[in-house]
């Protein structure tokens, strides 16, 4: 991978006498970087039709070059690529960037596969095709073919693209254009990038490869990813989790609404969307999620600039009430703590500023509103005071420069006390005047993130807390293969008996039950304690309650007989295969949960736990995790939100042990991992009460045997999906 | 009110020889506007200590002026205000703007009340105090006292505030600073304002008064409101609903997390937050809600510039895949329809562009991705083609100017076809280069809203649809006084018998029941059909199920006796007042709903309907409306979301008539309106099945008799609340 970023030599294939051709633009940029002393690699032009391009020699083929280039930039049409790649790989070229499109994205996947084989044979890595390639602001390697100016009708040239600045944020993107505009946005804020890497169709080099590279790169402080999708979710999680331990990884995932075509055999399957799985995976491996383009930029800036924290206690300091209230609303919405300072701190503040006229009107809650009458000097001293209180971890400073008392040197004076505090602090400079622009730049130059709205200032602080917390927990699920059952002989709903055996082998208990297949053979009932529940068994009826196939509270054996006859008639009338009736001891009241598992083409086995019963889909209070789930991780899924409240015994309702349930969730997740033939699986309800966890009704669907069946639409990049 | 905006003469009290004093700045601004010919009113300076201020005469008192000024701007300290206002009001001044602070916001509410009385006696209106006052860009009235420049250490002056431009957006604000920065944000986008009005402490003129004024103002196209709170919610709704029928009203409500201190006697009260009530009120009166400062500006721009629509069918046209996907995600998230064009439309498009090379790679779903290879000419023609399809109501155009084929005149060319289409269209110009700035300005100049991110472009279109739909439904709830019961003799939980009478008088049915007060007198049971439910009656136990006070499915009279003894023992053991036992026929299975009512200090009676049962607070699927609720409005509450799905018969569960239930909700809302002594009220559960609606368990709490009791913390402005 290093050959992409720090090659000794680069050759560009497709350089032409037409300066507007991609190859010509790239070659010109590289030469310019050489002449500036930025690029140390030797640069060569390749084109069989020319012997010179401007002042430079042009070579007909890789073999004709004075040396074997370490990196080859391919900007020739698709038709000419295969022989070029073949000769380059055979000659010992280490890395190739394929800029041009016209491959898998227009249905020519076979050409890509051929190139991948050729490259792999000779150990050459390939980035692209169909990409902007890469810009390394440190080494000067640059395959960006966009022009930096355009010509107006008047003949005048206008700057159409801001050149990326050198910096510490690595941008990895599955859309070249997005990578460029993110870098441009950063540049307009005076912030640089370590590199931009567009992975294009990912013939060989994937987003995961690039994450791994920057994880180990000294000059990279933050990895920002624009993600359409991943092919190998587990690899992504491993790479990301390992990177997150070293530096923050921020991901903006798009294509949220393009759901995979998963067969909805269980409640679980209808609840679990692609995007929800990505979110669960991000949470598990400690990736910070950005929800908009704006957040990706804002979060990258604050993660690059600010010291680490995991504290949530925010103080908001302002001289204008309105923006303070907006900030407090937003902070509460996203879960930061906005508590007023303690009385001792307030008393000490009043003592320090005794006699200052602003104090009489100031509101010393949180937001701390020093009012429009505060002077620059008082504002700076007050900020210093509150920043240094041990009761706050993070701070948002809102210096409204419109107030008459605030001098234009406010940013530089505030910067000093902010930097000295050692805490993560953001500012919002609200306004669009030249003074506002100046203050914003001054803050950014001192590495204090500044934003044009209070909401952004708050969001950029919250992300520090998120990263601080997620870094500790970041891990990728292992793949265990401890034990396995054999694939059942036929695909589809597994017989109830085999489901019970499977659960039992993982220590998941079911209520005591017998299966009745004839109304004459009721001897087995003697082993049960009444009342019992009677359930129709039919492979055609996975959701028994939907069709009236469940009768609860049957009090004695004679009633069981009547129910049996009713259910067999029901099955007949509805043309359902009738396999008998399950007679099950009633479980004492408890928390009804749903425990489900599906397979995702990208991430493999995914486990869901949520509030159960027939309203599961309606309530939609559930948590996901990529399997296997450790008991610690299961606990994290269970303690928050509605599930957590229910388990703690909501409104006098039954309580259940979170510790014991975490164990069940973890065991359940191992079933999916260790029995790859399972396509979907669900326990609904699992009735939990104290330490008792009973799988009352369970369904297992076996698939075609591949561990990643059931989601034909997924695991592909958007570019493939839209074809 | 007109005297504030178009006075014949203005006097400024508090003009001084110090040019930095508020009064001096305001006087200087007014003189400047006069000299520019913008302000036609005659301008006078008031100050008893001076006879001249610069070149202008200065008068000692209102009575000493050559004429009675129509408008008085008060910029003197609080201590001098009362005599000044008194003499002004007595002299016939029509309107006064009180700039200076130091009143209710620091605990001096009494002074405000005195001024209000004086002004009201003489029919003078007062804006403020503690406000920036107003800026009218059309008449030149301007009391903004912020300096437009500040001096740098170098001695150089730097522009610190962009002057508001003349335009059609009226900004009404409860925070002066926010009004100014919103105008500044608009100005930086080349968009003007009709006026900025800061209502400050609202001693007299309220947000509602100003909304009403601009509703009837010809030059106002959009009313944008920054709202901390309202005192009279019904007045707000009436004014807003009436304004919305004429023009859009956009409100950004802050102080979302400052909950009122409402006693949580019912589930309803614990579910209903202040902000939720505001949201319900906004929806009812057709106000468009902005959730951030950014949205307030963006929405105002698109509502001002774009033609009206209520259609949701969006087409996204782009030449860069990534931004198109981001836009599609956001559109789906906020509920716009993003369907691909019909096959006929696609076929016709392909025919029109036959031979064009971009078509081969273009993705003609939605987003329509014309790819980076499209030329300016082809892009403009394609946009024109899709804009004119009848299958789309609204469009987002994303012209990525970085692509080599796009010429810098793209904005002006696109503007022509967009304007010609007559449809609401927004653009996103993504990037920060001079060309991006230029394209953005060109779109805005043609009144095509342009935004720096795809998400904003989508949001600004969705708001058009929202306004188009809400305008039709906008109304304020009437206040009916048709019938009334008398206030019960004691406050607190109403006896069960009286609750039943109350419900019956509004045609809300309860299951047949008898009250048993002794285990010897069970004769009444003969009238009931078994099985029955037995419920402990105790004023100490509003939520009976919480304490085991409900026994369901009691099969016969002898069992009732046993239950009676159990419950009376339970009551005794727990020291609960025991008033007997309600024996009620069991209701057949149905949808369990909760129907609740509370009183809000600002909005009065508020009705809630949600999914019921003991998990009501957990599920939190509920809708609110300010009472009275018409059946039509009740229907709107019931058809969407989880409630709607349940009522339609979710997963084979019971169904219930939405029409019939709408009637019950409407009747229920009238109970609250017509019996103002009710503080809180709740039916939980209301069991609905088909046309049968049974109030199974109901509670009514009577309050102190004021229609707006129970929420001491509310109905105040934030400035008051934070004291």
Tab-separated table of N, CA and C in Angstrom, chain B residues 187-291:
chain	number	residue	atom	x	y	z
B	187	UNK	N	-28.993	38.340	4.690
B	187	UNK	CA	-28.278	39.343	3.892
B	187	UNK	C	-27.074	38.724	3.192
B	188	UNK	N	-26.388	37.805	3.893
B	188	UNK	CA	-25.205	37.196	3.278
B	188	UNK	C	-25.608	36.296	2.110
B	189	UNK	N	-26.886	35.936	2.066
B	189	UNK	CA	-27.412	35.181	0.922
B	189	UNK	C	-28.109	36.090	-0.085
B	190	UNK	N	-27.975	37.400	0.121
B	190	UNK	CA	-28.606	38.348	-0.790
B	190	UNK	C	-30.107	38.467	-0.591
B	191	UNK	N	-30.610	38.000	0.552
B	191	UNK	CA	-32.051	38.015	0.792
B	191	UNK	C	-32.365	39.085	1.842
B	192	UNK	N	-33.421	39.843	1.603
B	192	UNK	CA	-33.774	40.943	2.484
B	192	UNK	C	-34.858	40.591	3.479
B	193	UNK	N	-35.103	41.528	4.379
B	193	UNK	CA	-36.174	41.340	5.357
B	193	UNK	C	-37.178	42.487	5.246
B	194	UNK	N	-38.429	42.191	5.524
B	194	UNK	CA	-39.458	43.220	5.580
B	194	UNK	C	-39.228	44.081	6.821
B	195	UNK	N	-38.916	43.427	7.924
B	195	UNK	CA	-38.675	44.117	9.184
B	195	UNK	C	-38.098	43.119	10.172
B	196	UNK	N	-37.472	43.639	11.220
B	196	UNK	CA	-37.124	42.824	12.394
B	196	UNK	C	-37.844	43.470	13.562
B	197	UNK	N	-38.586	42.688	14.323
B	197	UNK	CA	-39.245	43.233	15.504
B	197	UNK	C	-38.875	42.373	16.707
B	198	UNK	N	-38.226	42.986	17.674
B	198	UNK	CA	-37.911	42.286	18.928
B	198	UNK	C	-38.971	42.646	19.956
B	199	UNK	N	-39.644	41.645	20.500
B	199	UNK	CA	-40.742	41.968	21.422
B	199	UNK	C	-40.277	42.084	22.870
B	200	UNK	N	-39.033	41.709	23.147
B	200	UNK	CA	-38.482	41.912	24.496
B	200	UNK	C	-39.359	41.307	25.579
B	201	UNK	N	-39.580	42.082	26.631
B	201	UNK	CA	-40.353	41.554	27.766
B	201	UNK	C	-41.866	41.536	27.529
B	202	UNK	N	-42.322	42.043	26.394
B	202	UNK	CA	-43.757	42.002	26.040
B	202	UNK	C	-44.657	42.640	27.095
B	203	UNK	N	-44.246	43.753	27.569
B	203	UNK	CA	-45.056	44.530	28.505
B	203	UNK	C	-46.455	44.775	27.921
B	204	UNK	N	-46.487	45.045	26.612
B	204	UNK	CA	-47.779	45.280	25.959
B	204	UNK	C	-47.836	44.531	24.629
B	205	UNK	N	-47.061	44.988	23.659
B	205	UNK	CA	-47.122	44.363	22.334
B	205	UNK	C	-46.521	42.960	22.416
B	206	UNK	N	-47.302	41.969	21.956
B	206	UNK	CA	-46.856	40.581	22.037
B	206	UNK	C	-46.504	40.068	20.648
B	207	UNK	N	-45.886	38.903	20.628
B	207	UNK	CA	-45.610	38.231	19.358
B	207	UNK	C	-46.888	38.117	18.534
B	208	UNK	N	-47.996	37.842	19.202
B	208	UNK	CA	-49.261	37.674	18.473
B	208	UNK	C	-49.678	38.981	17.781
B	209	UNK	N	-49.513	40.113	18.478
B	209	UNK	CA	-49.853	41.400	17.869
B	209	UNK	C	-49.058	41.630	16.595
B	210	UNK	N	-47.773	41.278	16.655
B	210	UNK	CA	-46.907	41.552	15.509
B	210	UNK	C	-47.225	40.591	14.364
B	211	UNK	N	-47.515	39.338	14.716
B	211	UNK	CA	-47.923	38.382	13.661
B	211	UNK	C	-49.147	38.935	12.937
B	212	UNK	N	-50.101	39.395	13.709
B	212	UNK	CA	-51.337	39.923	13.129
B	212	UNK	C	-51.044	41.094	12.193
B	213	UNK	N	-50.143	41.972	12.611
B	213	UNK	CA	-49.808	43.130	11.787
B	213	UNK	C	-49.236	42.694	10.441
B	214	UNK	N	-48.270	41.760	10.478
B	214	UNK	CA	-47.622	41.355	9.231
B	214	UNK	C	-48.515	40.453	8.379
B	215	UNK	N	-49.468	39.802	9.024
B	215	UNK	CA	-50.408	38.978	8.252
B	215	UNK	C	-51.152	39.862	7.240
B	216	UNK	N	-51.442	41.093	7.644
B	216	UNK	CA	-52.201	41.991	6.778
B	216	UNK	C	-51.319	42.927	5.966
B	217	UNK	N	-50.007	42.783	6.109
B	217	UNK	CA	-49.091	43.701	5.451
B	217	UNK	C	-48.755	43.199	4.050
B	218	UNK	N	-48.981	44.056	3.077
B	218	UNK	CA	-48.789	43.685	1.666
B	218	UNK	C	-47.335	43.295	1.346
B	219	UNK	N	-46.390	43.971	1.979
B	219	UNK	CA	-44.990	43.738	1.627
B	219	UNK	C	-44.395	42.512	2.307
B	220	UNK	N	-45.169	41.882	3.158
B	220	UNK	CA	-44.665	40.708	3.862
B	220	UNK	C	-45.102	39.431	3.149
B	221	UNK	N	-44.127	38.593	2.795
B	221	UNK	CA	-44.452	37.322	2.133
B	221	UNK	C	-44.339	36.147	3.105
B	222	UNK	N	-43.451	36.266	4.072
B	222	UNK	CA	-43.239	35.174	5.042
B	222	UNK	C	-43.057	35.798	6.422
B	223	UNK	N	-43.629	35.159	7.435
B	223	UNK	CA	-43.420	35.605	8.814
B	223	UNK	C	-42.550	34.558	9.517
B	224	UNK	N	-41.359	34.975	9.948
B	224	UNK	CA	-40.427	34.056	10.614
B	224	UNK	C	-40.343	34.444	12.082
B	225	UNK	N	-40.578	33.470	12.967
B	225	UNK	CA	-40.665	33.794	14.388
B	225	UNK	C	-39.643	32.986	15.190
B	226	UNK	N	-38.863	33.675	16.009
B	226	UNK	CA	-38.033	33.014	17.010
B	226	UNK	C	-38.802	33.115	18.325
B	227	UNK	N	-39.244	31.962	18.848
B	227	UNK	CA	-40.203	31.955	19.948
B	227	UNK	C	-39.627	31.264	21.179
B	228	UNK	N	-39.660	31.966	22.301
B	228	UNK	CA	-39.269	31.323	23.557
B	228	UNK	C	-40.509	30.774	24.261
B	229	UNK	N	-41.618	31.469	24.179
B	229	UNK	CA	-42.855	30.981	24.779
B	229	UNK	C	-43.965	31.987	24.546
B	230	UNK	N	-45.208	31.543	24.734
B	230	UNK	CA	-46.324	32.480	24.619
B	230	UNK	C	-47.081	32.479	25.939
B	231	UNK	N	-47.715	33.606	26.225
B	231	UNK	CA	-48.495	33.679	27.452
B	231	UNK	C	-49.908	33.177	27.212
B	232	UNK	N	-50.467	33.545	26.059
B	232	UNK	CA	-51.842	33.168	25.751
B	232	UNK	C	-51.829	32.289	24.508
B	233	UNK	N	-51.784	30.981	24.746
B	233	UNK	CA	-51.651	30.030	23.659
B	233	UNK	C	-52.796	30.085	22.664
B	234	UNK	N	-54.006	30.319	23.177
B	234	UNK	CA	-55.176	30.350	22.275
B	234	UNK	C	-55.117	31.563	21.356
B	235	UNK	N	-54.723	32.691	21.919
B	235	UNK	CA	-54.583	33.895	21.107
B	235	UNK	C	-53.520	33.657	20.035
B	236	UNK	N	-52.415	33.010	20.450
B	236	UNK	CA	-51.363	32.703	19.487
B	236	UNK	C	-51.920	31.863	18.347
B	237	UNK	N	-52.688	30.834	18.712
B	237	UNK	CA	-53.217	29.930	17.680
B	237	UNK	C	-54.189	30.645	16.750
B	238	UNK	N	-55.041	31.478	17.320
B	238	UNK	CA	-55.996	32.222	16.480
B	238	UNK	C	-55.263	33.115	15.489
B	239	UNK	N	-54.308	33.879	16.019
B	239	UNK	CA	-53.575	34.817	15.172
B	239	UNK	C	-52.795	34.071	14.108
B	240	UNK	N	-52.110	33.016	14.536
B	240	UNK	CA	-51.280	32.274	13.595
B	240	UNK	C	-52.145	31.610	12.526
B	241	UNK	N	-53.243	30.975	12.946
B	241	UNK	CA	-54.104	30.281	11.977
B	241	UNK	C	-54.634	31.265	10.952
B	242	UNK	N	-54.998	32.446	11.410
B	242	UNK	CA	-55.536	33.437	10.495
B	242	UNK	C	-54.431	33.946	9.558
B	243	UNK	N	-53.218	34.105	10.076
B	243	UNK	CA	-52.096	34.533	9.231
B	243	UNK	C	-51.749	33.462	8.198
B	244	UNK	N	-51.753	32.197	8.635
B	244	UNK	CA	-51.331	31.094	7.766
B	244	UNK	C	-52.223	30.995	6.521
B	245	UNK	N	-53.483	31.379	6.677
B	245	UNK	CA	-54.346	31.340	5.496
B	245	UNK	C	-53.890	32.343	4.435
B	246	UNK	N	-53.140	33.365	4.883
B	246	UNK	CA	-52.661	34.383	3.932
B	246	UNK	C	-51.207	34.163	3.504
B	247	UNK	N	-50.357	33.733	4.428
B	247	UNK	CA	-48.934	33.582	4.118
B	247	UNK	C	-48.302	32.629	5.122
B	248	UNK	N	-47.148	32.066	4.765
B	248	UNK	CA	-46.543	31.099	5.687
B	248	UNK	C	-46.007	31.749	6.964
B	249	UNK	N	-46.168	31.038	8.076
B	249	UNK	CA	-45.582	31.433	9.351
B	249	UNK	C	-44.618	30.310	9.755
B	250	UNK	N	-43.340	30.623	9.899
B	250	UNK	CA	-42.335	29.634	10.315
B	250	UNK	C	-41.915	29.970	11.730
B	251	UNK	N	-41.930	28.979	12.615
B	251	UNK	CA	-41.563	29.239	13.999
B	251	UNK	C	-40.417	28.342	14.428
B	252	UNK	N	-39.413	28.937	15.033
B	252	UNK	CA	-38.338	28.181	15.688
B	252	UNK	C	-38.565	28.353	17.184
B	253	UNK	N	-39.002	27.264	17.829
B	253	UNK	CA	-39.326	27.302	19.252
B	253	UNK	C	-38.114	26.837	20.052
B	254	UNK	N	-37.671	27.634	20.985
B	254	UNK	CA	-36.580	27.200	21.856
B	254	UNK	C	-37.091	27.044	23.279
B	255	UNK	N	-36.216	26.550	24.139
B	255	UNK	CA	-36.636	26.258	25.514
B	255	UNK	C	-37.432	24.965	25.515
B	256	UNK	N	-36.987	24.005	24.692
B	256	UNK	CA	-37.740	22.758	24.529
B	256	UNK	C	-37.663	21.886	25.764
B	257	UNK	N	-36.589	22.040	26.495
B	257	UNK	CA	-36.369	21.104	27.589
B	257	UNK	C	-36.796	21.663	28.942
B	258	UNK	N	-37.219	22.920	28.991
B	258	UNK	CA	-37.667	23.484	30.268
B	258	UNK	C	-39.093	23.067	30.556
B	259	UNK	N	-39.268	21.913	31.173
B	259	UNK	CA	-40.613	21.371	31.365
B	259	UNK	C	-41.358	22.159	32.442
B	260	UNK	N	-42.633	22.327	32.245
B	260	UNK	CA	-43.463	22.973	33.256
B	260	UNK	C	-43.644	22.039	34.443
B	261	UNK	N	-43.897	22.613	35.585
B	261	UNK	CA	-44.033	21.794	36.790
B	261	UNK	C	-45.485	21.350	36.944
B	262	UNK	N	-45.885	20.430	36.108
B	262	UNK	CA	-47.256	19.935	36.133
B	262	UNK	C	-47.307	18.717	37.061
B	263	UNK	N	-48.288	18.668	37.926
B	263	UNK	CA	-48.408	17.521	38.821
B	263	UNK	C	-48.795	16.298	38.008
B	264	UNK	N	-48.014	15.216	38.146
B	264	UNK	CA	-48.250	14.028	37.327
B	264	UNK	C	-49.282	13.117	37.993
B	265	UNK	N	-50.555	13.527	37.965
B	265	UNK	CA	-51.616	12.728	38.584
B	265	UNK	C	-52.040	11.587	37.685
B	266	UNK	N	-51.812	11.740	36.385
B	266	UNK	CA	-52.229	10.717	35.418
B	266	UNK	C	-51.042	10.353	34.536
B	267	UNK	N	-51.178	9.225	33.824
B	267	UNK	CA	-50.188	8.904	32.795
B	267	UNK	C	-50.046	10.080	31.848
B	268	UNK	N	-51.204	10.609	31.466
B	268	UNK	CA	-51.236	11.696	30.490
B	268	UNK	C	-50.292	12.815	30.903
B	269	UNK	N	-50.407	13.244	32.161
B	269	UNK	CA	-49.608	14.373	32.610
B	269	UNK	C	-48.124	14.072	32.538
B	270	UNK	N	-47.748	12.804	32.762
B	270	UNK	CA	-46.321	12.515	32.707
B	270	UNK	C	-45.845	12.372	31.260
B	271	UNK	N	-46.769	12.160	30.350
B	271	UNK	CA	-46.398	12.030	28.940
B	271	UNK	C	-46.289	13.377	28.237
B	272	UNK	N	-47.109	14.319	28.673
B	272	UNK	CA	-47.278	15.551	27.916
B	272	UNK	C	-46.282	16.615	28.377
B	273	UNK	N	-45.264	16.887	27.562
B	273	UNK	CA	-44.310	17.947	27.883
B	273	UNK	C	-44.747	19.255	27.264
B	274	UNK	N	-44.181	20.352	27.751
B	274	UNK	CA	-44.505	21.674	27.200
B	274	UNK	C	-44.294	21.714	25.697
B	275	UNK	N	-43.130	21.224	25.304
B	275	UNK	CA	-42.773	21.353	23.896
B	275	UNK	C	-43.732	20.555	23.019
B	276	UNK	N	-44.167	19.384	23.508
B	276	UNK	CA	-45.133	18.596	22.744
B	276	UNK	C	-46.435	19.374	22.539
B	277	UNK	N	-46.830	20.149	23.539
B	277	UNK	CA	-48.056	20.935	23.394
B	277	UNK	C	-47.867	22.022	22.341
B	278	UNK	N	-46.712	22.675	22.382
B	278	UNK	CA	-46.426	23.666	21.342
B	278	UNK	C	-46.487	23.034	19.956
B	279	UNK	N	-45.881	21.867	19.840
B	279	UNK	CA	-45.869	21.216	18.518
B	279	UNK	C	-47.282	20.912	18.045
B	280	UNK	N	-48.123	20.432	18.973
B	280	UNK	CA	-49.513	20.131	18.607
B	280	UNK	C	-50.207	21.425	18.171
B	281	UNK	N	-49.983	22.493	18.931
B	281	UNK	CA	-50.614	23.774	18.597
B	281	UNK	C	-50.138	24.260	17.229
B	282	UNK	N	-48.830	24.155	16.969
B	282	UNK	CA	-48.305	24.580	15.665
B	282	UNK	C	-48.996	23.804	14.547
B	283	UNK	N	-49.108	22.502	14.740
B	283	UNK	CA	-49.711	21.663	13.692
B	283	UNK	C	-51.150	22.087	13.457
B	284	UNK	N	-51.896	22.307	14.557
B	284	UNK	CA	-53.304	22.654	14.400
B	284	UNK	C	-53.501	23.980	13.672
B	285	UNK	N	-52.656	24.960	13.990
B	285	UNK	CA	-52.884	26.271	13.376
B	285	UNK	C	-52.037	26.460	12.124
B	286	UNK	N	-51.389	25.404	11.655
B	286	UNK	CA	-50.748	25.442	10.337
B	286	UNK	C	-49.385	26.112	10.306
B	287	UNK	N	-48.801	26.322	11.474
B	287	UNK	CA	-47.475	26.923	11.543
B	287	UNK	C	-46.429	25.888	11.126
B	288	UNK	N	-45.468	26.299	10.312
B	288	UNK	CA	-44.370	25.423	9.920
B	288	UNK	C	-43.305	25.506	10.998
B	289	UNK	N	-42.848	24.379	11.487
B	289	UNK	CA	-41.837	24.415	12.542
B	289	UNK	C	-40.422	24.236	11.996
B	290	UNK	N	-39.534	25.134	12.405
B	290	UNK	CA	-38.106	24.968	12.124
B	290	UNK	C	-37.468	24.433	13.396
B	291	UNK	N	-36.529	23.498	13.255
B	291	UNK	CA	-35.942	22.865	14.437
B	291	UNK	C	-34.576	23.426	14.788
